[in-house]
Tab-separated table of C-alpha atoms and ligand atoms in Angstrom:
chain	number	residue	atom	x	y	z
A	1	UNK	CA	-22.649	67.660	-12.231
A	2	UNK	CA	-19.790	65.632	-11.739
A	3	UNK	CA	-21.966	62.125	-10.545
A	4	UNK	CA	-24.380	63.095	-13.667
A	5	UNK	CA	-21.427	62.808	-16.246
A	6	UNK	CA	-19.938	59.826	-14.885
A	7	UNK	CA	-23.098	57.979	-15.018
A	8	UNK	CA	-23.754	59.334	-18.664
A	9	UNK	CA	-20.112	57.680	-19.605
A	10	UNK	CA	-21.120	54.689	-17.870
A	11	UNK	CA	-24.564	54.479	-20.326
A	12	UNK	CA	-22.432	55.043	-23.408
A	13	UNK	CA	-20.634	52.172	-22.030
A	14	UNK	CA	-17.185	54.092	-21.919
A	15	UNK	CA	-16.208	52.678	-18.552
A	16	UNK	CA	-15.555	48.840	-19.419
A	17	UNK	CA	-15.672	47.241	-16.184
A	18	UNK	CA	-17.853	46.988	-13.254
A	19	UNK	CA	-15.452	48.545	-11.072
A	20	UNK	CA	-16.546	51.876	-9.171
A	21	UNK	CA	-17.555	54.486	-11.440
A	22	UNK	CA	-14.494	56.171	-13.390
A	23	UNK	CA	-14.885	59.446	-15.299
A	24	UNK	CA	-11.948	58.867	-16.948
A	25	UNK	CA	-12.440	61.099	-19.970
A	26	UNK	CA	-9.358	62.499	-22.048
A	27	UNK	CA	-7.077	60.607	-23.066
A	28	UNK	CA	-8.992	57.401	-23.856
A	29	UNK	CA	-9.633	55.614	-20.658
A	30	UNK	CA	-7.073	53.325	-19.691
A	31	UNK	CA	-7.576	49.372	-18.610
A	32	UNK	CA	-9.595	49.317	-15.300
A	33	UNK	CA	-8.229	46.173	-14.339
A	34	UNK	CA	-4.734	47.711	-14.542
A	35	UNK	CA	-5.818	50.869	-12.660
A	36	UNK	CA	-6.737	48.938	-9.523
A	37	UNK	CA	-3.497	46.598	-10.048
A	38	UNK	CA	-1.737	49.856	-9.897
A	39	UNK	CA	-3.088	50.919	-6.491
A	40	UNK	CA	-3.476	47.635	-4.883
A	41	UNK	CA	-0.230	47.519	-3.172
A	42	UNK	CA	-1.159	50.369	-1.363
A	43	UNK	CA	-4.853	50.083	-0.962
A	44	UNK	CA	-5.164	46.305	0.487
A	45	UNK	CA	-2.539	47.184	3.244
A	46	UNK	CA	-4.689	50.083	4.875
A	47	UNK	CA	-6.578	48.983	7.621
A	48	UNK	CA	-9.906	50.595	8.447
A	49	UNK	CA	-9.729	49.115	12.207
A	50	UNK	CA	-6.110	50.512	12.609
A	51	UNK	CA	-7.249	53.914	11.314
A	52	UNK	CA	-10.150	54.179	13.629
A	53	UNK	CA	-8.242	52.808	16.746
A	54	UNK	CA	-5.678	55.383	16.298
A	55	UNK	CA	-8.447	57.969	16.449
A	56	UNK	CA	-9.786	56.696	19.411
A	57	UNK	CA	-6.405	56.521	21.071
A	58	UNK	CA	-5.675	60.253	19.951
A	59	UNK	CA	-8.989	61.653	20.813
A	60	UNK	CA	-9.125	60.326	24.662
A	61	UNK	CA	-7.721	63.915	25.644
A	62	UNK	CA	-7.583	67.367	24.372
A	63	UNK	CA	-4.413	68.356	22.441
A	64	UNK	CA	-3.994	71.929	22.509
A	65	UNK	CA	-0.832	73.104	21.320
A	66	UNK	CA	1.782	73.622	24.478
A	67	UNK	CA	-0.267	71.237	26.602
A	68	UNK	CA	0.770	67.928	28.267
A	69	UNK	CA	-1.934	66.430	25.892
A	70	UNK	CA	-0.148	67.505	22.771
A	71	UNK	CA	2.991	66.336	24.231
A	72	UNK	CA	1.763	62.793	24.817
A	73	UNK	CA	0.531	62.853	21.543
A	74	UNK	CA	3.456	63.934	20.079
A	75	UNK	CA	5.382	60.929	21.806
A	76	UNK	CA	2.585	58.819	20.709
A	77	UNK	CA	3.108	59.416	16.919
A	78	UNK	CA	6.800	59.470	17.233
A	79	UNK	CA	6.739	55.720	18.773
A	80	UNK	CA	4.592	54.980	16.069
A	81	UNK	CA	6.755	56.294	13.223
A	82	UNK	CA	9.802	54.539	14.840
A	83	UNK	CA	7.748	51.271	15.291
A	84	UNK	CA	7.153	51.275	11.502
A	85	UNK	CA	10.902	51.575	10.907
A	86	UNK	CA	11.444	55.308	10.410
A	87	UNK	CA	14.205	57.927	11.364
A	88	UNK	CA	11.805	60.177	13.071
A	89	UNK	CA	12.634	63.764	14.489
A	90	UNK	CA	10.728	65.999	16.555
A	91	UNK	CA	10.734	69.534	15.815
A	92	UNK	CA	10.430	71.952	18.601
A	93	UNK	CA	9.360	75.472	18.312
A	94	UNK	CA	7.859	78.138	20.298
A	95	UNK	CA	4.845	80.509	19.901
A	96	UNK	CA	3.017	83.054	22.277
A	97	UNK	CA	0.101	81.618	24.080
A	98	UNK	CA	-2.397	83.114	26.771
A	99	UNK	CA	-1.999	82.559	30.320
A	100	UNK	CA	-5.308	83.787	32.051
A	101	UNK	CA	-3.144	84.492	34.917
A	102	UNK	CA	-5.649	84.625	38.178
A	103	UNK	CA	-8.883	85.607	37.893
A	104	UNK	CA	-11.089	85.768	40.649
A	105	UNK	CA	-14.884	87.479	41.593
A	106	UNK	CA	-16.488	88.685	44.796
A	107	UNK	CA	-20.167	89.091	45.307
A	108	UNK	CA	-21.095	91.540	48.084
A	109	UNK	CA	-17.564	91.422	49.363
A	110	UNK	CA	-17.651	87.503	49.570
A	111	UNK	CA	-15.393	85.480	47.608
A	112	UNK	CA	-17.208	83.533	44.731
A	113	UNK	CA	-16.218	80.060	44.422
A	114	UNK	CA	-17.633	78.688	41.245
A	115	UNK	CA	-15.438	78.376	38.296
A	116	UNK	CA	-14.187	81.623	36.988
A	117	UNK	CA	-12.004	82.236	33.814
A	118	UNK	CA	-10.220	85.176	32.534
A	119	UNK	CA	-10.990	86.421	28.938
A	120	UNK	CA	-8.317	85.776	26.531
A	121	UNK	CA	-6.892	89.274	26.186
A	122	UNK	CA	-8.304	90.841	29.478
A	123	UNK	CA	-5.904	93.864	31.016
A	124	UNK	CA	-4.644	92.929	34.707
A	125	UNK	CA	-6.632	94.892	37.016
A	126	UNK	CA	-9.001	94.889	40.196
A	127	UNK	CA	-12.371	96.971	40.111
A	128	UNK	CA	-15.166	96.995	42.726
A	129	UNK	CA	-18.453	98.430	41.563
A	130	UNK	CA	-22.205	97.475	41.346
A	131	UNK	CA	-23.287	95.021	39.068
A	132	UNK	CA	-25.761	95.963	35.964
A	133	UNK	CA	-26.947	93.266	33.982
A	134	UNK	CA	-27.192	94.211	30.298
A	135	UNK	CA	-28.643	90.982	28.876
A	136	UNK	CA	-26.748	89.963	25.407
A	137	UNK	CA	-25.083	93.508	25.563
A	138	UNK	CA	-26.521	94.575	22.263
A	139	UNK	CA	-26.575	98.559	21.343
A	140	UNK	CA	-30.429	98.215	22.205
A	141	UNK	CA	-29.918	96.730	25.809
A	142	UNK	CA	-27.103	98.881	27.068
A	143	UNK	CA	-27.945	102.196	28.539
A	144	UNK	CA	-25.690	105.006	30.319
A	145	UNK	CA	-26.471	103.455	33.559
A	146	UNK	CA	-23.990	100.934	33.220
A	147	UNK	CA	-21.366	103.851	33.544
A	148	UNK	CA	-19.079	103.039	36.547
A	149	UNK	CA	-20.709	99.336	36.749
A	150	UNK	CA	-19.559	95.897	36.563
A	151	UNK	CA	-21.490	94.752	33.000
A	152	UNK	CA	-23.108	91.224	33.840
A	153	UNK	CA	-23.881	89.685	30.031
A	154	UNK	CA	-25.168	86.684	28.528
A	155	UNK	CA	-23.152	85.392	25.828
A	156	UNK	CA	-24.442	84.825	22.243
A	157	UNK	CA	-26.394	86.629	19.480
A	158	UNK	CA	-23.200	89.186	18.518
A	159	UNK	CA	-19.379	88.577	18.851
A	160	UNK	CA	-17.715	88.912	22.068
A	161	UNK	CA	-15.972	92.128	20.520
A	162	UNK	CA	-18.963	94.132	20.030
A	163	UNK	CA	-20.363	93.063	23.535
A	164	UNK	CA	-17.513	94.208	25.206
A	165	UNK	CA	-17.379	97.520	23.020
A	166	UNK	CA	-20.953	98.269	23.832
A	167	UNK	CA	-20.663	98.288	27.598
A	168	UNK	CA	-16.749	99.828	27.293
A	169	UNK	CA	-18.196	102.856	25.322
A	170	UNK	CA	-20.966	103.701	28.277
A	171	UNK	CA	-18.281	103.390	30.858
A	172	UNK	CA	-18.317	99.951	32.440
A	173	UNK	CA	-15.610	99.221	34.701
A	174	UNK	CA	-15.509	95.242	34.534
A	175	UNK	CA	-17.131	92.193	32.492
A	176	UNK	CA	-18.682	89.515	33.932
A	177	UNK	CA	-20.251	87.194	31.326
A	178	UNK	CA	-22.335	84.038	31.698
A	179	UNK	CA	-22.806	81.412	28.873
A	180	UNK	CA	-26.139	81.377	26.638
A	181	UNK	CA	-28.616	78.402	26.562
A	182	UNK	CA	-27.863	75.167	25.951
A	183	UNK	CA	-23.858	76.453	26.425
A	184	UNK	CA	-21.697	74.689	29.232
A	185	UNK	CA	-18.744	75.317	31.057
A	186	UNK	CA	-17.231	79.172	31.073
A	187	UNK	CA	-13.806	78.577	28.976
A	188	UNK	CA	-14.554	81.271	26.588
A	189	UNK	CA	-14.623	85.059	25.846
A	190	UNK	CA	-12.199	87.576	23.901
A	191	UNK	CA	-11.152	91.041	24.667
A	192	UNK	CA	-9.299	93.114	22.327
A	193	UNK	CA	-6.768	96.073	22.270
A	194	UNK	CA	-8.041	99.228	23.774
A	195	UNK	CA	-10.771	97.368	25.601
A	196	UNK	CA	-8.921	97.833	28.812
A	197	UNK	CA	-11.091	96.439	31.492
A	198	UNK	CA	-10.934	93.224	33.444
A	199	UNK	CA	-12.966	90.671	32.106
A	200	UNK	CA	-14.087	87.300	33.558
A	201	UNK	CA	-16.564	84.396	32.011
A	202	UNK	CA	-18.589	82.129	34.491
A	203	UNK	CA	-21.019	79.529	33.515
A	204	UNK	CA	-24.160	79.867	32.940
A	205	UNK	CA	-26.085	78.582	36.311
A	206	UNK	CA	-24.065	80.909	38.345
A	207	UNK	CA	-24.789	83.597	35.642
A	208	UNK	CA	-28.499	82.966	36.115
A	209	UNK	CA	-28.490	83.079	39.989
A	210	UNK	CA	-26.996	86.452	39.953
A	211	UNK	CA	-29.276	87.657	37.389
A	212	UNK	CA	-31.838	86.664	39.921
A	213	UNK	CA	-30.028	88.148	42.988
A	214	UNK	CA	-30.020	91.485	40.970
A	215	UNK	CA	-33.663	91.668	40.518
A	216	UNK	CA	-33.976	91.860	44.307
A	217	UNK	CA	-30.994	93.682	45.612
A	218	UNK	CA	-28.182	95.801	44.654
A	219	UNK	CA	-25.416	93.577	44.415
A	220	UNK	CA	-21.552	95.039	44.596
A	221	UNK	CA	-19.030	92.804	42.492
A	222	UNK	CA	-15.367	92.618	42.519
A	223	UNK	CA	-13.526	91.593	39.426
A	224	UNK	CA	-9.984	90.939	39.636
A	225	UNK	CA	-7.306	89.667	36.830
A	226	UNK	CA	-3.993	89.110	38.090
A	227	UNK	CA	-0.892	87.794	36.164
A	228	UNK	CA	-2.515	87.442	32.523
A	229	UNK	CA	-0.542	87.813	29.873
A	230	UNK	CA	1.393	85.998	26.648
A	231	UNK	CA	4.020	83.234	27.564
A	232	UNK	CA	6.096	81.738	25.481
A	233	UNK	CA	5.004	78.070	24.927
A	234	UNK	CA	6.777	74.793	23.012
A	235	UNK	CA	5.156	72.915	20.704
A	236	UNK	CA	6.571	69.997	18.185
A	237	UNK	CA	6.547	68.863	14.665
A	238	UNK	CA	6.997	65.076	14.226
A	239	UNK	CA	8.721	64.310	10.933
A	240	UNK	CA	9.435	60.582	9.654
A	241	UNK	CA	11.838	60.228	6.786
A	242	UNK	CA	11.720	57.452	4.176
A	243	UNK	CA	14.462	57.375	1.846
A	244	UNK	CA	13.907	55.974	-1.555
A	245	UNK	CA	15.331	52.957	-3.078
A	246	UNK	CA	19.445	53.635	-3.331
A	247	UNK	CA	19.737	52.957	-7.587
A	248	UNK	CA	16.256	54.866	-8.065
A	249	UNK	CA	16.524	57.649	-6.396
A	250	UNK	CA	14.714	60.694	-8.490
A	251	UNK	CA	15.740	63.436	-6.206
A	252	UNK	CA	12.113	64.033	-5.621
A	253	UNK	CA	10.499	64.571	-2.330
A	254	UNK	CA	6.786	64.215	-1.440
A	255	UNK	CA	5.328	65.400	2.015
A	256	UNK	CA	2.134	64.037	3.707
A	257	UNK	CA	0.939	65.986	6.824
A	258	UNK	CA	-1.762	66.598	9.342
A	259	UNK	CA	-1.981	68.783	12.483
A	260	UNK	CA	-1.996	66.808	15.770
A	261	UNK	CA	-2.855	69.828	17.954
A	262	UNK	CA	-6.706	70.450	18.888
A	263	UNK	CA	-8.689	73.339	20.316
A	264	UNK	CA	-8.253	73.959	23.709
A	265	UNK	CA	-10.767	71.295	25.606
A	266	UNK	CA	-11.662	69.716	22.221
A	267	UNK	CA	-11.122	65.989	21.646
A	268	UNK	CA	-10.328	66.678	17.947
A	269	UNK	CA	-11.559	63.456	16.931
A	270	UNK	CA	-12.122	64.549	13.200
A	271	UNK	CA	-9.911	68.019	13.801
A	272	UNK	CA	-7.279	66.477	13.391
A	273	UNK	CA	-6.686	62.915	15.115
A	274	UNK	CA	-8.468	61.879	11.905
A	275	UNK	CA	-5.590	63.187	9.378
A	276	UNK	CA	-3.014	62.050	11.916
A	277	UNK	CA	-4.342	58.390	11.936
A	278	UNK	CA	-4.696	58.703	7.993
A	279	UNK	CA	-0.548	60.104	7.786
A	280	UNK	CA	0.507	56.983	10.532
A	281	UNK	CA	-1.427	54.619	8.404
A	282	UNK	CA	0.337	55.425	4.973
A	283	UNK	CA	3.794	55.729	6.781
A	284	UNK	CA	2.829	52.397	8.280
A	285	UNK	CA	1.849	50.579	4.601
A	286	UNK	CA	4.667	52.401	2.364
A	287	UNK	CA	7.363	51.734	4.864
A	288	UNK	CA	8.336	48.484	3.146
A	289	UNK	CA	7.207	49.645	-0.442
A	290	UNK	CA	10.160	50.732	-2.757
A	291	UNK	CA	10.097	54.104	-4.135
A	292	UNK	CA	11.612	56.118	-6.135
A	293	UNK	CA	11.233	59.620	-4.294
A	294	UNK	CA	11.619	60.077	-0.606
A	295	UNK	CA	8.674	60.447	1.261
A	296	UNK	CA	8.181	62.570	4.314
A	297	UNK	CA	5.387	62.140	6.929
A	298	UNK	CA	4.726	64.859	9.437
A	299	UNK	CA	2.145	65.813	11.854
A	300	UNK	CA	2.217	69.814	12.784
A	301	UNK	CA	1.648	71.543	16.329
A	302	UNK	CA	0.016	74.507	16.792
A	303	UNK	CA	-2.302	74.492	13.821
A	304	UNK	CA	-5.041	75.707	15.730
A	305	UNK	CA	-3.149	78.807	16.895
A	306	UNK	CA	-2.045	79.921	13.446
A	307	UNK	CA	-0.345	77.370	11.182
A	308	UNK	CA	2.553	77.884	13.280
A	309	UNK	CA	4.080	74.447	13.263
A	310	UNK	CA	3.767	74.309	9.620
A	311	UNK	CA	5.107	77.676	8.881
A	312	UNK	CA	8.040	76.636	10.951
A	313	UNK	CA	8.480	73.523	9.241
A	314	UNK	CA	8.183	75.508	5.796
A	315	UNK	CA	10.905	78.057	7.279
A	316	UNK	CA	13.525	75.416	7.812
A	317	UNK	CA	13.349	74.207	4.197
A	318	UNK	CA	16.297	75.068	2.140
A	319	UNK	CA	15.747	76.548	-1.488
A	320	UNK	CA	17.205	72.964	-2.650
A	321	UNK	CA	14.711	71.089	-0.680
A	322	UNK	CA	11.824	73.148	-1.821
A	323	UNK	CA	12.557	72.439	-5.374
A	324	UNK	CA	12.869	68.793	-4.666
A	325	UNK	CA	9.263	68.547	-2.965
A	326	UNK	CA	6.889	67.817	-6.128
A	327	UNK	CA	4.012	67.626	-3.568
A	328	UNK	CA	2.482	68.245	-0.410
A	329	UNK	CA	-0.997	66.287	0.764
A	330	UNK	CA	-2.495	67.899	3.914
A	331	UNK	CA	-5.134	65.551	5.354
A	332	UNK	CA	-7.594	67.429	8.062
A	333	UNK	CA	-10.704	66.484	9.309
A	334	UNK	CA	-11.122	63.220	6.643
A	335	UNK	CA	-13.747	60.968	9.108
A	336	UNK	CA	-16.514	62.721	9.983
A	337	UNK	CA	-19.993	60.760	9.660
A	338	UNK	CA	-21.885	64.032	9.402
A	339	UNK	CA	-19.836	66.172	6.906
A	340	UNK	CA	-20.301	66.611	3.402
A	341	UNK	CA	-18.005	65.070	0.388
A	342	UNK	CA	-14.294	64.991	-0.062
A	343	UNK	CA	-12.801	68.201	-1.695
A	344	UNK	CA	-9.328	69.004	-2.665
A	345	UNK	CA	-8.522	72.858	-1.464
A	346	UNK	CA	-5.672	74.859	-2.735
A	347	UNK	CA	-5.160	78.399	-1.659
A	348	UNK	CA	-5.440	80.257	-4.974
A	349	UNK	CA	-8.079	77.707	-6.350
A	350	UNK	CA	-6.353	76.486	-8.960
A	351	UNK	CA	-5.313	73.009	-10.025
A	352	UNK	CA	-1.680	71.774	-9.466
A	353	UNK	CA	0.173	68.231	-9.433
A	354	UNK	CA	-1.385	67.554	-6.107
A	355	UNK	CA	-5.159	67.690	-6.736
A	356	UNK	CA	-4.484	66.276	-10.444
A	357	UNK	CA	-2.833	63.177	-8.561
A	358	UNK	CA	-5.863	63.401	-6.007
A	359	UNK	CA	-8.618	63.512	-8.403
A	360	UNK	CA	-7.258	60.429	-10.734
A	361	UNK	CA	-6.985	58.298	-7.637
A	362	UNK	CA	-10.141	59.197	-6.611
A	363	UNK	CA	-11.757	57.851	-9.647
A	364	UNK	CA	-10.069	54.959	-9.537
A	365	UNK	CA	-10.716	54.500	-5.702
A	366	UNK	CA	-14.273	55.780	-5.264
A	367	UNK	CA	-15.014	58.768	-7.396
A	368	UNK	CA	-13.691	61.716	-9.192
A	369	UNK	CA	-12.544	64.481	-6.285
A	370	UNK	CA	-13.445	67.997	-7.241
A	371	UNK	CA	-11.560	70.956	-5.921
A	372	UNK	CA	-11.900	74.158	-4.692
A	373	UNK	CA	-10.228	77.627	-3.011
A	374	UNK	CA	-9.590	77.617	0.292
A	375	UNK	CA	-6.667	78.224	3.430
A	376	UNK	CA	-7.242	77.404	6.793
A	377	UNK	CA	-4.910	74.449	7.196
A	378	UNK	CA	-1.272	73.553	7.047
A	379	UNK	CA	-1.041	73.715	3.187
A	380	UNK	CA	-0.535	77.308	3.189
A	381	UNK	CA	3.034	77.614	4.470
A	382	UNK	CA	3.932	75.213	1.710
A	383	UNK	CA	1.726	76.843	-1.156
A	384	UNK	CA	3.394	80.188	-0.193
A	385	UNK	CA	7.012	78.628	-0.792
A	386	UNK	CA	5.911	77.566	-4.141
A	387	UNK	CA	4.890	73.769	-3.503
A	388	UNK	CA	1.988	72.280	-4.974
A	389	UNK	CA	-0.034	71.465	-2.184
A	390	UNK	CA	-3.603	70.769	-1.549
A	391	UNK	CA	-5.657	70.230	1.639
A	392	UNK	CA	-8.128	66.815	1.702
A	393	UNK	CA	-11.267	67.873	3.775
A	394	UNK	CA	-14.889	66.994	3.667
A	395	UNK	CA	-17.143	69.922	3.006
A	396	UNK	CA	-19.691	71.007	4.303
A	397	UNK	CA	-18.165	71.200	7.824
A	398	UNK	CA	-19.969	68.773	10.342
A	399	UNK	CA	-21.618	70.860	13.260
A	400	UNK	CA	-19.185	69.617	15.787
A	401	UNK	CA	-16.388	71.499	14.485
A	402	UNK	CA	-13.816	73.077	17.220
A	403	UNK	CA	-16.547	71.760	19.849
A	404	UNK	CA	-16.442	69.458	22.688
A	405	UNK	CA	-18.575	67.332	20.846
A	406	UNK	CA	-15.766	66.189	18.023
A	407	UNK	CA	-15.594	62.986	19.229
A	408	UNK	CA	-15.053	59.438	18.169
A	409	UNK	CA	-18.675	58.395	18.219
A	410	UNK	CA	-18.941	60.871	14.939
A	411	UNK	CA	-16.113	59.329	12.958
A	412	UNK	CA	-17.030	57.017	10.051
A	413	UNK	CA	-14.385	54.335	9.367
A	414	UNK	CA	-15.528	54.210	5.712
A	415	UNK	CA	-14.819	57.997	5.033
A	416	UNK	CA	-11.436	57.806	7.057
A	417	UNK	CA	-10.605	54.886	5.155
A	418	UNK	CA	-11.632	56.063	1.407
A	419	UNK	CA	-9.888	59.351	1.932
A	420	UNK	CA	-6.482	57.540	3.356
A	421	UNK	CA	-6.853	55.040	0.061
A	422	UNK	CA	-7.023	58.014	-2.210
A	423	UNK	CA	-4.288	60.061	-0.801
A	424	UNK	CA	-2.243	56.782	-0.493
A	425	UNK	CA	-2.917	55.986	-4.138
A	426	UNK	CA	-1.897	59.420	-5.290
A	427	UNK	CA	1.129	59.663	-3.257
A	428	UNK	CA	2.431	56.114	-4.855
A	429	UNK	CA	1.646	57.295	-8.553
A	430	UNK	CA	4.212	59.722	-8.129
A	431	UNK	CA	6.399	57.961	-5.681
A	432	UNK	CA	6.444	54.253	-7.254
A	433	UNK	CA	9.810	53.476	-8.803
A	434	UNK	CA	8.088	52.583	-12.402
A	435	UNK	CA	6.689	56.062	-12.941
A	436	UNK	CA	7.088	58.066	-14.517
A	437	UNK	CA	8.088	55.487	-17.310
A	438	UNK	CA	5.065	53.817	-17.073
A	439	UNK	CA	3.028	56.835	-17.627
A	440	UNK	CA	3.410	56.123	-21.438
A	441	UNK	CA	2.180	52.533	-20.786
A	442	UNK	CA	-1.545	51.577	-20.959
A	443	UNK	CA	-1.456	50.284	-17.398
A	444	UNK	CA	-0.803	53.487	-15.789
A	445	UNK	CA	-3.634	55.622	-14.869
A	446	UNK	CA	-4.471	58.533	-16.798
A	447	UNK	CA	-5.619	62.349	-15.910
A	448	UNK	CA	-9.224	62.689	-15.144
A	449	UNK	CA	-11.693	65.757	-15.733
A	450	UNK	CA	-12.542	67.589	-12.429
A	451	UNK	CA	-14.076	70.538	-11.408
A	452	UNK	CA	-13.896	73.694	-9.530
A	453	UNK	CA	-16.739	73.402	-6.965
A	454	UNK	CA	-17.292	76.466	-4.578
A	455	UNK	CA	-19.850	74.708	-2.017
A	456	UNK	CA	-20.355	75.998	1.212
A	457	UNK	CA	-18.220	75.142	4.180
B	1	BES	N1	-9.389	72.043	10.512
B	1	BES	C1	-9.452	73.088	10.170
B	1	BES	C2	-9.514	73.930	8.851
B	1	BES	C3	-10.653	73.980	8.001
B	1	BES	C4	-11.766	74.506	8.883
B	1	BES	C5	-11.059	74.211	6.963
B	1	BES	C6	-13.047	74.736	8.544
B	1	BES	C7	-11.993	74.032	6.149
B	1	BES	C8	-13.172	74.745	6.986
B	1	BES	C9	-8.332	74.096	10.919
B	1	BES	O1	-8.022	72.882	12.012
B	1	BES	C10	-8.933	75.325	11.470
B	1	BES	O2	-10.002	75.291	12.073
B	1	BES	N2	-8.103	76.137	11.163
B	1	BES	C11	-8.376	77.288	11.429
B	1	BES	C12	-7.381	78.537	10.825
B	1	BES	C13	-6.340	78.672	11.511
B	1	BES	C14	-5.225	79.903	11.128
B	1	BES	C15	-6.225	79.102	13.059
B	1	BES	C16	-9.638	78.152	10.973
B	1	BES	O3	-10.266	77.987	9.864
B	1	BES	O4	-10.285	79.165	11.919
B	2	ZN	ZN1	-8.022	71.165	11.709
């Protein structure tokens, strides 16, 4: 719909330059050339190579919150901000993490020497019983015979919750689960409150060999989980601040964020090394550009654990600061080659200052950007404090989302650059010293039409 409108307007000659399609509608389209001059200060300085290289560096290792991988990333981000000339703060906070303790399995009283992994949420305990293979553990497959036994389950098809519940309801005393076809490793598995039998994951190869063994003999298993439970862990937000030009301070603040943590075991090249690189690039190019607005560039920890870093940051803002923050831009997953178009998400599905600025900047840099409704990232805590906020992300998502395959080779330098340019232009429109005065002049970018889009994720 949006692209059609753009081409009709172009055909009607409403857009007067050969510059990228612009769907400026009401008020009358401003001068295109001036639009570009307006943004060039930022866009010309953005380096696609720098953007890409930072993603490469950050995605060398997983950055799960609370791990050394996160800490290394935090130190790198801080060092970069400082190298660009920013005063940079590390904001530590604690969160509850799962510690699987010591899991162990015995097969016929012989210690199993393969890799074992405690299910997240498993109770501690030790059980010894015959093992019964129950396939995928659907209700059809699980019979009363599993009572008093250790259930050997294949991962896949239904949720962890259902699998565990189905065997638990029939009286199983322990769980060994192996990966489904095409899945590697054994870092998986959840049990929930009330499902109080020890549960351990093994890899597919080990699982299939047990299945084979069970075809010819009874196998006695021993499943033990010791010292599992939640522990306090520390994660960090990294915050770099640029004060406005002294004589032109409007008192206004704009925040630009991404999350630096990844899921466990995932390199998180797109989620969200891409956004971190975008934040760093904008910090770099805006470092020496005078503004009338305070800019705060920040990367959050423990986003993947439940937006914990951004909730922490938002909770530290005073009422006065909240009133002064005019906009929060969140860049999350901005570089995937295999994802769809850029979209701006707000938690309530309403437009706000950030989406207005983003749509208009999009029209100047590439094409108008549409908006939709979604939480699921660090714009939520800002929104909940009443700050106009939006998430810049591509949808639908790539298939590599939250997987070990979220690697550098899936990153598109072009997408990474385009989103950074759009957010940079939007930020600069509000932060540059000659606005809002310029807003009444012919040279300032005007608003654009942009629409609600409920495309699937
Ligand atoms: N980058 C994603 C956000 C996202 C995922 C947006 C899918 C749109 C579609 C983010 O890192 C994430 O995975 N968030 C969690 C939510 C959070 C509360 C743990 C999610 O969506 O599961
Ligand atoms: Zn993310």
